[in-house]
Coordinates of N, CA and C and ligand atoms in Angstrom, one line a residue:
M9 N 20.4 8.1 17.1 CA 19.2 8.4 16.2 C 18.4 7.2 16.0
N10 N 17.0 7.3 16.0 CA 16.1 6.2 15.8 C 16.0 5.9 14.3
I11 N 15.3 4.8 14.0 CA 15.2 4.4 12.6 C 14.4 5.4 11.7
S12 N 13.3 6.0 12.3 CA 12.6 7.0 11.7 C 13.5 8.2 11.2
S13 N 14.3 8.6 12.1 CA 15.2 9.8 11.8 C 16.3 9.5 10.9
L14 N 16.8 8.2 11.0 CA 17.8 7.8 10.0 C 17.3 7.8 8.6
I15 N 16.0 7.3 8.5 CA 15.4 7.3 7.1 C 15.2 8.7 6.6
A16 N 14.7 9.5 7.6 CA 14.4 11.0 7.2 C 15.7 11.7 6.8
E17 N 16.8 11.3 7.4 CA 18.2 11.9 7.0 C 18.8 11.1 5.8
L18 N 18.1 10.1 5.3 CA 18.5 9.3 4.2 C 20.0 8.6 4.5
E19 N 20.1 8.2 5.7 CA 21.3 7.5 6.2 C 21.3 6.0 5.7
E20 N 21.7 5.7 4.6 CA 21.5 4.3 4.1 C 22.1 3.3 5.0
K21 N 23.4 3.4 5.2 CA 24.1 2.3 5.9 C 23.7 2.1 7.3
K22 N 23.5 3.3 8.0 CA 23.1 3.3 9.4 C 21.6 2.7 9.5
T23 N 20.7 3.0 8.5 CA 19.4 2.6 8.6 C 19.4 1.0 8.6
L24 N 20.1 0.5 7.5 CA 20.1 -0.9 7.3 C 20.7 -1.6 8.5
E25 N 21.7 -1.1 9.1 CA 22.3 -1.7 10.3 C 21.3 -1.7 11.4
A26 N 20.6 -0.5 11.6 CA 19.7 -0.4 12.7 C 18.5 -1.3 12.5
V27 N 18.0 -1.5 11.3 CA 17.0 -2.4 11.1 C 17.4 -3.9 11.4
K28 N 18.5 -4.3 11.0 CA 19.1 -5.6 11.3 C 19.1 -5.8 12.9
Q29 N 19.7 -4.8 13.6 CA 19.8 -4.8 15.0 C 18.4 -4.9 15.7
A30 N 17.5 -4.1 15.2 CA 16.2 -4.2 15.9 C 15.6 -5.5 15.7
L31 N 15.7 -6.1 14.6 CA 15.1 -7.5 14.3 C 15.8 -8.5 15.2
S32 N 17.1 -8.4 15.3 CA 17.8 -9.4 16.2 C 17.5 -9.1 17.6
D33 N 17.1 -7.9 18.0 CA 16.6 -7.6 19.4 C 15.2 -8.0 19.6
G34 N 14.6 -8.6 18.6 CA 13.2 -9.1 18.8 C 12.1 -8.1 18.6
V35 N 12.4 -7.0 18.0 CA 11.3 -6.0 17.7 C 10.3 -6.5 16.7
D36 N 9.1 -6.4 16.9 CA 8.1 -6.8 16.0 C 8.2 -6.2 14.6
P37 N 8.2 -7.0 13.5 CA 8.4 -6.5 12.2 C 7.4 -5.4 11.8
L38 N 6.2 -5.6 12.3 CA 5.2 -4.6 11.8 C 5.4 -3.3 12.6
T39 N 5.8 -3.3 13.9 CA 6.1 -2.2 14.6 C 7.3 -1.3 14.0
L40 N 8.2 -2.2 13.5 CA 9.4 -1.6 12.8 C 9.0 -0.9 11.5
V41 N 8.1 -1.6 10.7 CA 7.7 -1.0 9.5 C 6.9 0.3 9.8
E42 N 6.2 0.4 10.8 CA 5.4 1.7 11.1 C 6.4 2.8 11.4
E43 N 7.5 2.4 12.2 CA 8.5 3.3 12.5 C 9.2 3.9 11.2
M44 N 9.4 2.9 10.3 CA 10.1 3.3 9.1 C 9.2 4.2 8.3
R45 N 7.9 3.9 8.3 CA 7.0 4.8 7.6 C 6.9 6.2 8.1
G46 N 7.2 6.4 9.4 CA 7.2 7.7 10.0 C 8.4 8.5 9.3
G47 N 9.5 7.8 9.1 CA 10.7 8.4 8.4 C 10.3 8.8 7.0
M48 N 9.5 8.1 6.3 CA 9.0 8.5 5.0 C 8.1 9.7 5.0
S49 N 7.2 9.7 6.0 CA 6.3 10.9 6.2 C 7.2 12.2 6.3
C50 N 8.2 12.0 7.1 CA 9.2 13.1 7.4 C 9.7 13.6 6.0
V51 N 10.2 12.6 5.2 CA 10.8 12.9 3.9 C 9.7 13.7 3.1
G52 N 8.5 13.3 3.1 CA 7.4 14.0 2.4 C 7.2 15.4 2.9
E53 N 7.3 15.5 4.2 CA 7.1 17.0 4.8 C 8.3 17.8 4.2
R54 N 9.5 17.3 4.3 CA 10.7 18.0 3.8 C 10.5 18.4 2.3
F55 N 10.0 17.4 1.6 CA 9.8 17.7 0.1 C 8.8 18.8 -0.1
E56 N 7.8 18.9 0.8 CA 6.7 19.8 0.7 C 7.3 21.2 1.0
S57 N 8.2 21.2 2.1 CA 8.8 22.5 2.5 C 10.0 22.9 1.7
R58 N 10.3 22.2 0.7 CA 11.3 22.4 -0.3 C 12.7 22.4 0.3
E59 N 12.9 21.5 1.4 CA 14.1 21.2 2.0 C 14.8 20.0 1.1
Y60 N 13.8 19.1 0.7 CA 14.3 18.0 -0.2 C 13.5 18.1 -1.5
F61 N 14.2 17.6 -2.5 CA 13.6 17.6 -3.9 C 13.5 16.2 -4.5
L62 N 13.1 16.1 -5.7 CA 12.9 14.7 -6.3 C 14.0 13.8 -6.1
P63 N 15.2 14.1 -6.2 CA 16.3 13.0 -6.0 C 16.2 12.5 -4.6
E64 N 15.9 13.3 -3.6 CA 15.7 12.8 -2.2 C 14.5 11.8 -2.1
L65 N 13.4 12.2 -2.9 CA 12.2 11.3 -2.8 C 12.6 9.9 -3.4
I66 N 13.4 10.0 -4.5 CA 13.7 8.7 -5.1 C 14.7 7.9 -4.1
L67 N 15.6 8.6 -3.6 CA 16.5 7.9 -2.7 C 15.7 7.3 -1.5
S68 N 14.8 8.0 -1.0 CA 14.0 7.5 0.2 C 13.3 6.2 -0.2
G69 N 12.7 6.2 -1.4 CA 11.9 5.0 -1.9 C 13.0 3.9 -1.9
E70 N 14.2 4.0 -2.5 CA 15.1 3.0 -2.6 C 15.6 2.4 -1.3
L71 N 15.8 3.5 -0.4 CA 16.2 3.0 0.9 C 15.2 2.1 1.6
F72 N 14.0 2.6 1.5 CA 12.9 1.9 2.2 C 12.8 0.5 1.7
K73 N 12.9 0.3 0.3 CA 12.9 -1.0 -0.3 C 13.9 -1.9 0.2
Q74 N 15.2 -1.4 0.4 CA 16.3 -2.2 0.9 C 16.0 -2.6 2.3
A75 N 15.4 -1.6 3.1 CA 15.1 -2.0 4.5 C 14.0 -3.1 4.6
I76 N 13.0 -2.9 3.7 CA 11.9 -3.9 3.8 C 12.4 -5.2 3.4
A77 N 13.4 -5.4 2.4 CA 13.8 -6.6 2.0 C 14.5 -7.3 3.2
I78 N 15.0 -6.6 4.2 CA 15.6 -7.2 5.4 C 14.5 -7.7 6.3
V79 N 13.4 -6.9 6.4 CA 12.3 -7.2 7.3 C 11.4 -8.3 6.8
E80 N 11.2 -8.4 5.5 CA 10.2 -9.3 5.0 C 10.4 -10.8 5.4
P81 N 11.6 -11.4 5.4 CA 11.6 -12.8 5.9 C 11.1 -13.0 7.4
Y82 N 11.0 -11.9 8.1 CA 10.5 -12.0 9.5 C 9.0 -12.0 9.6
M83 N 8.3 -11.6 8.4 CA 6.9 -11.6 8.4 C 6.4 -13.0 8.1
K84 N 5.7 -13.7 9.1 CA 5.4 -15.1 8.9 C 4.1 -15.2 8.2
R85 N 4.0 -16.3 7.3 CA 2.7 -16.6 6.7 C 1.9 -17.4 7.9
V86 N 0.7 -16.9 8.1 CA -0.1 -17.4 9.3 C -1.1 -18.4 8.8
S87 N -1.3 -18.6 7.5 CA -2.3 -19.5 7.0 C -1.8 -20.3 5.8
A88 N -1.8 -21.6 5.9 CA -1.4 -22.4 4.7 C -2.4 -22.5 3.7
D89 N -3.7 -22.5 4.0 CA -4.7 -22.6 3.0 C -5.0 -21.3 2.4
S90 N -5.3 -21.3 1.1 CA -5.7 -20.0 0.4 C -7.0 -19.6 0.9
R91 N -7.1 -18.3 1.3 CA -8.3 -17.7 1.8 C -9.0 -17.0 0.6
G92 N -8.4 -16.9 -0.6 CA -9.0 -16.3 -1.6 C -8.0 -15.5 -2.6
T93 N -8.5 -14.8 -3.5 CA -7.6 -14.2 -4.6 C -7.8 -12.7 -4.5
V94 N -6.7 -12.0 -4.6 CA -6.8 -10.5 -4.5 C -6.0 -10.0 -5.7
I95 N -6.6 -9.0 -6.4 CA -5.9 -8.3 -7.5 C -5.4 -7.0 -6.9
L96 N -4.1 -6.8 -7.0 CA -3.6 -5.6 -6.3 C -2.9 -4.7 -7.3
G97 N -2.9 -3.4 -7.1 CA -2.1 -2.6 -8.1 C -2.2 -1.2 -7.6
T98 N -1.3 -0.3 -8.1 CA -1.3 1.2 -7.9 C -1.9 1.7 -9.2
V99 N -3.0 2.5 -8.9 CA -3.9 2.8 -10.0 C -3.2 3.8 -11.0
K100 N -3.8 4.0 -12.1 CA -3.3 4.7 -13.3 C -3.0 6.1 -12.9
G101 N -1.7 6.6 -13.2 CA -1.3 8.0 -13.0 C -0.4 8.1 -11.8
D102 N -0.2 6.9 -11.1 CA 0.6 6.9 -9.8 C 1.6 5.8 -9.9
V103 N 2.8 6.1 -9.6 CA 3.9 5.1 -9.6 C 4.5 4.7 -8.1
H104 N 3.8 5.3 -7.1 CA 4.3 4.9 -5.7 C 4.0 3.4 -5.5
D105 N 5.0 2.6 -5.2 CA 4.8 1.2 -5.0 C 5.2 0.7 -3.7
V106 N 5.8 1.4 -2.9 CA 6.5 0.8 -1.6 C 5.3 0.4 -0.7
G107 N 4.3 1.2 -0.5 CA 3.2 0.8 0.4 C 2.4 -0.3 -0.2
K108 N 2.2 -0.3 -1.5 CA 1.5 -1.3 -2.2 C 2.1 -2.7 -2.1
D109 N 3.5 -2.7 -2.2 CA 4.2 -3.9 -2.1 C 4.0 -4.5 -0.7
L110 N 4.1 -3.6 0.3 CA 3.9 -4.0 1.7 C 2.5 -4.7 1.9
V111 N 1.5 -4.1 1.4 CA 0.2 -4.6 1.5 C 0.1 -6.0 0.8
G112 N 0.7 -6.1 -0.3 CA 0.8 -7.5 -1.0 C 1.5 -8.5 -0.1
T113 N 2.6 -8.1 0.4 CA 3.4 -9.1 1.3 C 2.5 -9.5 2.4
M114 N 1.9 -8.6 3.1 CA 1.0 -8.9 4.2 C -0.3 -9.8 3.9
L115 N -0.8 -9.5 2.7 CA -1.9 -10.3 2.3 C -1.5 -11.7 1.9
K116 N -0.4 -11.9 1.4 CA 0.2 -13.2 1.2 C 0.4 -13.9 2.4
C117 N 1.1 -13.1 3.4 CA 1.2 -13.7 4.8 C -0.1 -14.1 5.4
G118 N -1.2 -13.4 5.1 CA -2.5 -13.7 5.6 C -3.2 -14.7 4.9
G119 N -2.5 -15.4 3.9 CA -3.2 -16.5 3.3 C -3.8 -16.2 1.8
Y120 N -3.6 -15.1 1.3 CA -4.3 -14.8 0.0 C -3.3 -15.0 -1.1
E121 N -3.8 -15.4 -2.3 CA -3.1 -15.5 -3.5 C -3.2 -14.1 -4.1
V122 N -2.1 -13.5 -4.3 CA -2.1 -12.0 -4.7 C -1.5 -11.9 -6.1
H123 N -2.3 -11.2 -7.0 CA -1.8 -11.0 -8.3 C -1.5 -9.5 -8.3
D124 N -0.2 -9.2 -8.3 CA 0.2 -7.7 -8.2 C 0.4 -7.2 -9.7
L125 N -0.3 -6.3 -10.1 CA -0.3 -5.7 -11.5 C 0.7 -4.6 -11.6
G126 N 1.3 -4.2 -10.5 CA 2.4 -3.2 -10.6 C 1.8 -1.8 -10.4
V127 N 2.4 -0.8 -11.1 CA 2.0 0.6 -10.9 C 1.3 1.2 -12.2
D128 N 0.7 2.3 -12.0 CA 0.1 3.0 -13.2 C -0.8 2.1 -13.9
V129 N -1.6 1.3 -13.3 CA -2.4 0.3 -13.8 C -3.7 0.8 -14.3
P130 N -4.0 0.7 -15.6 CA -5.3 1.2 -16.1 C -6.5 0.5 -15.6
P131 N -7.7 1.0 -15.5 CA -8.8 0.3 -15.0 C -9.1 -1.0 -15.7
I132 N -8.9 -1.1 -17.1 CA -9.2 -2.3 -17.7 C -8.3 -3.5 -17.4
A133 N -7.2 -3.2 -16.9 CA -6.3 -4.3 -16.5 C -6.8 -5.0 -15.2
F134 N -7.4 -4.2 -14.4 CA -8.0 -4.7 -13.1 C -9.2 -5.5 -13.5
V135 N -9.9 -5.1 -14.5 CA -11.2 -5.8 -14.9 C -10.8 -7.1 -15.5
E136 N -9.8 -7.1 -16.4 CA -9.4 -8.4 -17.1 C -8.9 -9.4 -16.2
K137 N -8.0 -8.9 -15.3 CA -7.5 -9.9 -14.3 C -8.5 -10.4 -13.4
A138 N -9.5 -9.5 -12.9 CA -10.5 -10.0 -12.1 C -11.4 -11.1 -12.8
K139 N -11.7 -10.9 -14.0 CA -12.4 -11.8 -14.8 C -11.6 -13.1 -14.8
E140 N -10.4 -13.1 -15.2 CA -9.6 -14.2 -15.5 C -9.5 -15.1 -14.2
T141 N -9.3 -14.4 -13.1 CA -9.0 -15.2 -11.8 C -10.2 -15.4 -11.0
K142 N -11.3 -14.8 -11.4 CA -12.5 -14.7 -10.5 C -12.2 -14.2 -9.1
A143 N -11.3 -13.3 -9.0 CA -10.9 -12.7 -7.7 C -12.0 -12.2 -6.9
G144 N -12.1 -12.3 -5.6 CA -13.2 -11.8 -4.8 C -12.9 -10.4 -4.4
I145 N -11.6 -10.0 -4.5 CA -11.3 -8.7 -4.0 C -10.2 -8.0 -5.0
V146 N -10.6 -6.7 -5.2 CA -9.6 -5.9 -6.0 C -9.0 -4.8 -5.0
A147 N -7.8 -4.7 -4.8 CA -7.2 -3.7 -3.8 C -6.4 -2.7 -4.6
L148 N -6.9 -1.5 -4.5 CA -6.3 -0.3 -5.2 C -5.4 0.6 -4.3
S149 N -4.2 0.9 -4.8 CA -3.3 1.8 -4.0 C -3.2 3.0 -4.7
G150 N -3.0 4.1 -4.0 CA -2.8 5.4 -4.6 C -2.4 6.4 -3.7
L151 N -1.3 7.1 -3.9 CA -0.9 8.2 -3.0 C -1.1 9.5 -3.4
L152 N -1.3 9.8 -4.6 CA -1.5 11.1 -5.2 C -3.1 11.4 -5.1
T153 N -3.4 12.6 -4.6 CA -4.8 13.0 -4.6 C -5.5 12.9 -6.0
V154 N -4.7 13.3 -7.0 CA -5.2 13.4 -8.4 C -5.7 11.9 -8.9
V155 N -5.2 10.9 -8.2 CA -5.5 9.6 -8.8 C -6.9 9.0 -8.2
Y156 N -7.6 9.8 -7.3 CA -8.8 9.3 -6.8 C -9.8 9.1 -8.0
E157 N -9.6 9.9 -9.0 CA -10.3 9.8 -10.2 C -10.1 8.4 -10.8
S158 N -8.9 8.0 -10.9 CA -8.5 6.6 -11.5 C -9.3 5.5 -10.7
M159 N -9.3 5.7 -9.3 CA -9.9 4.7 -8.5 C -11.4 4.6 -8.9
K160 N -12.0 5.8 -8.9 CA -13.4 5.8 -9.3 C -13.7 5.2 -10.6
S161 N -12.8 5.5 -11.7 CA -12.9 4.9 -13.0 C -12.9 3.4 -12.9
T162 N -11.9 2.9 -12.0 CA -11.7 1.5 -11.9 C -13.0 0.8 -11.4
V163 N -13.5 1.4 -10.3 CA -14.8 0.9 -9.7 C -15.9 0.8 -10.8
E164 N -16.0 2.0 -11.5 CA -17.0 2.0 -12.6 C -16.8 0.9 -13.7
E165 N -15.6 0.7 -14.0 CA -15.3 -0.3 -15.1 C -15.7 -1.8 -14.6
L166 N -15.4 -2.0 -13.3 CA -15.8 -3.2 -12.8 C -17.2 -3.5 -12.7
E167 N -17.9 -2.3 -12.5 CA -19.4 -2.3 -12.4 C -20.0 -2.6 -13.9
E168 N -19.4 -1.9 -14.9 CA -19.8 -2.0 -16.3 C -19.6 -3.4 -16.8
A169 N -18.4 -4.0 -16.2 CA -18.1 -5.5 -16.7 C -19.0 -6.5 -15.9
G170 N -19.9 -6.0 -15.1 CA -20.8 -6.9 -14.4 C -20.1 -7.7 -13.3
L171 N -19.0 -7.1 -12.8 CA -18.3 -7.9 -11.8 C -18.5 -7.5 -10.4
R172 N -19.2 -6.3 -10.1 CA -19.3 -5.8 -8.8 C -20.0 -6.6 -7.8
D173 N -20.9 -7.6 -8.3 CA -21.7 -8.4 -7.4 C -20.7 -9.3 -6.6
R174 N -19.7 -9.8 -7.3 CA -18.7 -10.9 -6.6 C -17.4 -10.3 -6.4
T175 N -17.1 -9.0 -6.8 CA -15.8 -8.4 -6.5 C -15.9 -7.2 -5.7
K176 N -15.4 -7.3 -4.4 CA -15.3 -6.1 -3.6 C -14.0 -5.3 -3.9
V177 N -14.1 -4.0 -3.6 CA -13.0 -3.2 -3.9 C -12.5 -2.5 -2.5
M178 N -11.2 -2.7 -2.3 CA -10.7 -2.0 -1.2 C -9.6 -1.0 -1.6
I179 N -9.6 0.2 -1.0 CA -8.7 1.2 -1.5 C -7.8 1.6 -0.2
G180 N -6.7 2.1 -0.6 CA -5.8 2.6 0.5 C -4.6 3.4 0.0
G181 N -3.8 4.0 0.9 CA -2.7 4.8 0.5 C -2.9 6.2 0.8
G182 N -1.8 6.9 1.2 CA -1.8 8.3 1.5 C -2.8 8.7 2.4
S183 N -3.6 9.9 1.9 CA -4.6 10.5 2.8 C -6.0 10.0 2.4
I184 N -6.2 8.7 2.1 CA -7.5 8.2 1.8 C -8.4 8.2 3.0
N185 N -9.6 8.7 2.9 CA -10.4 8.7 4.1 C -12.0 8.3 3.5
R186 N -12.9 8.4 4.5 CA -14.3 8.1 4.2 C -14.8 8.9 3.0
K187 N -14.5 10.1 2.8 CA -14.9 11.0 1.7 C -14.5 10.4 0.5
V188 N -13.2 10.0 0.4 CA -12.6 9.4 -0.8 C -13.4 8.1 -1.1
L189 N -13.6 7.4 -0.1 CA -14.3 6.0 -0.2 C -15.6 6.4 -1.0
E190 N -16.4 7.3 -0.4 CA -17.7 7.6 -1.0 C -17.6 8.0 -2.5
Y191 N -16.6 9.0 -2.7 CA -16.4 9.5 -4.0 C -16.1 8.3 -5.0
T192 N -15.2 7.4 -4.7 CA -14.8 6.4 -5.6 C -15.8 5.3 -5.8
G193 N -16.7 5.1 -4.7 CA -17.7 4.0 -4.8 C -17.1 2.6 -4.5
A194 N -15.9 2.7 -3.9 CA -15.3 1.4 -3.4 C -16.0 0.9 -2.1
D195 N -15.7 -0.3 -1.7 CA -16.5 -0.9 -0.5 C -15.8 -0.5 0.8
V196 N -14.5 -0.6 0.9 CA -13.8 -0.2 2.1 C -12.5 0.5 1.9
Y197 N -12.0 1.2 2.9 CA -10.6 1.7 2.8 C -9.8 1.4 4.0
G198 N -8.5 1.2 3.9 CA -7.6 0.8 5.0 C -6.5 1.7 5.0
K199 N -5.9 1.9 6.2 CA -4.8 2.8 6.4 C -3.4 2.1 6.4
D200 N -3.4 0.8 6.7 CA -2.1 0.0 6.7 C -2.2 -1.3 6.3
P201 N -1.1 -2.1 6.1 CA -1.2 -3.5 5.6 C -2.0 -4.4 6.6
A202 N -1.9 -4.2 7.9 CA -2.5 -5.0 8.8 C -4.0 -4.9 8.7
E203 N -4.4 -3.7 8.5 CA -5.9 -3.4 8.3 C -6.4 -4.0 6.9
A204 N -5.5 -3.9 5.9 CA -5.8 -4.6 4.6 C -6.2 -6.0 4.8
V205 N -5.4 -6.7 5.7 CA -5.6 -8.1 5.9 C -6.9 -8.3 6.6
R206 N -7.1 -7.5 7.7 CA -8.4 -7.6 8.5 C -9.6 -7.4 7.6
L207 N -9.5 -6.4 6.7 CA -10.6 -6.1 5.9 C -10.9 -7.2 4.8
A208 N -9.7 -7.8 4.3 CA -9.8 -8.8 3.3 C -10.5 -10.1 4.0
H209 N -10.2 -10.4 5.2 CA -10.9 -11.4 5.9 C -12.4 -11.2 6.0
R210 N -12.7 -10.0 6.3 CA -14.1 -9.7 6.5 C -14.9 -9.7 5.0
L211 N -14.2 -9.2 4.1 CA -14.7 -9.1 2.8 C -14.9 -10.5 2.2
S212 N -14.0 -11.3 2.4 CA -14.1 -12.6 1.8 C -14.9 -13.6 2.6
G213 N -15.2 -13.2 3.9 CA -16.1 -14.0 4.7 C -17.6 -13.6 4.4
G214 N -17.8 -12.6 3.6 CA -19.1 -12.2 3.2 C -19.8 -11.5 4.4
D215 N -19.0 -11.0 5.3 CA -19.5 -10.3 6.6 C -20.1 -8.9 6.2
D216 N -21.3 -8.6 6.4 CA -21.9 -7.4 6.2 C -21.2 -6.1 6.8
R217 N -20.4 -6.5 7.9 CA -19.7 -5.4 8.6 C -18.4 -5.1 8.0
A218 N -18.2 -5.6 6.7 CA -17.0 -5.3 6.0 C -17.2 -3.9 5.3
T219 N -17.5 -3.0 6.0 CA -17.5 -1.6 5.6 C -16.8 -0.7 6.6
N220 N -16.7 0.5 6.3 CA -16.0 1.4 7.2 C -17.0 2.1 8.2
S221 N -18.3 1.6 8.1 CA -19.3 2.3 8.9 C -19.2 2.0 10.4
Ligands
B12_330 C1 9.1 8.0 -1.8 C2 8.1 8.9 -2.5 C3 8.1 9.0 -3.9 C4 9.0 8.1 -4.8 C5 8.2 6.7 -4.8 C6 9.2 5.6 -5.1 C7 8.5 4.3 -5.0 N1 9.0 3.3 -5.7 O1 7.3 4.1 -4.5 C8 8.9 8.8 -6.1 C9 10.3 9.6 -6.3 C10 8.8 8.0 -7.4 C11 7.9 9.8 -5.9 C12 7.3 10.6 -7.0 C13 6.3 11.6 -6.9 N2 5.8 12.0 -5.7 CO1 6.0 11.0 -4.0 N3 6.4 10.5 -2.3 C14 7.2 9.6 -1.8 C15 7.0 9.7 -0.2 C16 8.2 10.5 0.4 C17 7.1 8.4 0.5 C18 6.0 7.3 0.0 C19 6.3 6.0 0.7 O2 6.9 5.1 0.1 N4 5.8 5.8 2.0 C20 6.1 4.6 2.8 C21 5.0 3.7 2.5 C22 5.2 2.4 3.4 O3 3.8 4.2 3.0 P1 2.5 4.5 2.0 O4 3.0 4.5 0.6 O5 1.7 5.5 2.6 O6 1.7 3.1 2.2 C23 1.1 2.7 3.4 C24 -0.3 3.0 3.5 O7 -0.7 4.2 2.7 C25 -1.1 1.8 3.2 N5 -1.5 1.6 1.8 C26 -0.9 1.8 0.6 N6 -1.5 1.3 -0.3 C27 -2.7 0.7 0.1 C28 -3.6 -0.1 -0.5 C29 -4.6 -0.6 0.4 C30 -5.7 -1.4 -0.4 C31 -4.6 -0.5 1.7 C32 -5.7 -1.1 2.5 C33 -3.6 0.3 2.3 C34 -2.6 0.8 1.5 O8 -0.3 0.8 3.7 C35 1.1 1.2 3.4 C36 2.1 0.5 4.3 O9 2.0 0.9 5.5 C37 5.7 10.4 0.0 C38 5.4 11.1 1.3 C39 4.3 10.4 2.2 N7 4.0 11.0 3.3 O10 3.9 9.4 1.8 C40 5.7 11.3 -1.2 C41 4.3 11.9 -1.8 C42 3.3 10.7 -1.9 N8 4.7 12.1 -3.2 C43 4.2 13.3 -3.6 C44 4.4 13.8 -4.9 C45 3.7 15.2 -5.1 C46 5.1 13.1 -5.9 C47 5.4 13.6 -7.3 C48 4.2 14.3 -8.1 C49 6.6 14.5 -7.3 C50 7.0 15.2 -8.5 N9 7.0 16.6 -8.6 O11 7.3 14.6 -9.6 C51 5.8 12.4 -8.0 C52 4.6 11.6 -8.6 C53 5.0 10.5 -9.4 C54 3.8 9.6 -9.9 N10 3.2 9.9 -11.1 O12 3.2 8.8 -9.1 C55 3.2 13.9 -2.6 C56 1.7 13.6 -2.9 C57 0.9 14.8 -2.7 C58 -0.4 14.6 -3.0 N11 -1.3 14.9 -2.1 O13 -0.9 14.2 -4.1 C59 3.8 13.1 -1.3 C60 2.7 12.9 -0.1 C61 4.9 14.1 -0.8 C62 4.4 15.4 -0.3 N12 4.1 15.6 1.0 O14 4.3 16.4 -0.9 N13 7.4 9.9 -4.7

C-alpha cells in the first residue's frame, strides 16, 4: 500500500514506517508531503460520503502531524539572511492547522521570519501583529468555505488600519481560487507551501507580477 492509501486507511504505525523508509530511500520531502496530502483528501471524501465521521477526521490530523514531524528535519533552510517578515494564521472560525503549519515551515526554510498566530485568529490580531512587526506579508489560511468572510474582514481591517500600502495579503487552503481572491480583496492566492514561498519572494521583491493574473 502506498503512503497516500495508508493515511486514508488511518494506518498509523505503517504510515510512519513508510515515511521513514521513503526518506531514507532519498524521496524528496515535498513530493512525499504531496503524496501524504492525497491521503488527507481521500479522508475528506470519505467524510463527505459518510464512510468516516469526526473521530476519523481528528485521527487523520494527528497522524499527518506525526508524519510531518518526521519529514520536517529533511526540509532544508535555503537562505541564511532574513528575506522579510510574514504574519501567518488560520482565520477566525477555522481550526484546521496542518496545512498552515506546513506553509509556515516552508516560509521559514525560504528565509522568512514567521509569526504564527495559530488558529481561529480574529482580524484584529493580524492587524496588531502586522503593526508591531511592520510585516510586509500577512498569510491567511482557511479550509472552510464559510471562512472566506473572515478573510475578507481581515483584509478590510488591514485597510482600515492604513496598513494595506505596505502589507500584502496572501491567502490559501482548501478550495481557494481566483473568485475567492477577488471576493476577499487579498493580493494573491496559493495552492501549496512551495507556491507560498514563490509568491512571498515576489511580493517582498515588490514585483508587479506578484498577482495571480
Ligand atoms: C483533518 C481535517 C480536520 C481536522 C483538522 C485537524 C487539524 N489539526 O488541522 C478536524 C477534525 C479539526 C476538522 C474539523 C472540521 N472539518 Co475538516 N477536514 C480535515 C481534512 C480531512 C484534512 C485537512 C488537512 O489537514 N489536509 C492536509 C493539509 C496538508 O492540506 P491543506 O490543509 O489543504 O493545506 C495545504 C494547502 O491547502 C495549502 N495551504 C493551506 N493554507 C495555506 C495558506 C496559504 C497562504 C497558502 C499559500 C497555501 C495554503 O498548503 C497546504 C500544504 O500543502 C479535510 C479534507 C481536505 N480535503 O482537506 C477536511 C475538511 C477541510 N473539513 C471539513 C469540515 C466540514 C469540517 C468540520 C465543519 C466538521 C464538523 N462537522 O465539525 C470541522 C470544522 C472545525 C472548524 N471550525 O474549523 C470539510 C470542509 C468543507 C467546506 N467546503 O467547508 C473538509 C473539506 C472535508 C470534506 N470534504 O467535507 N477537520
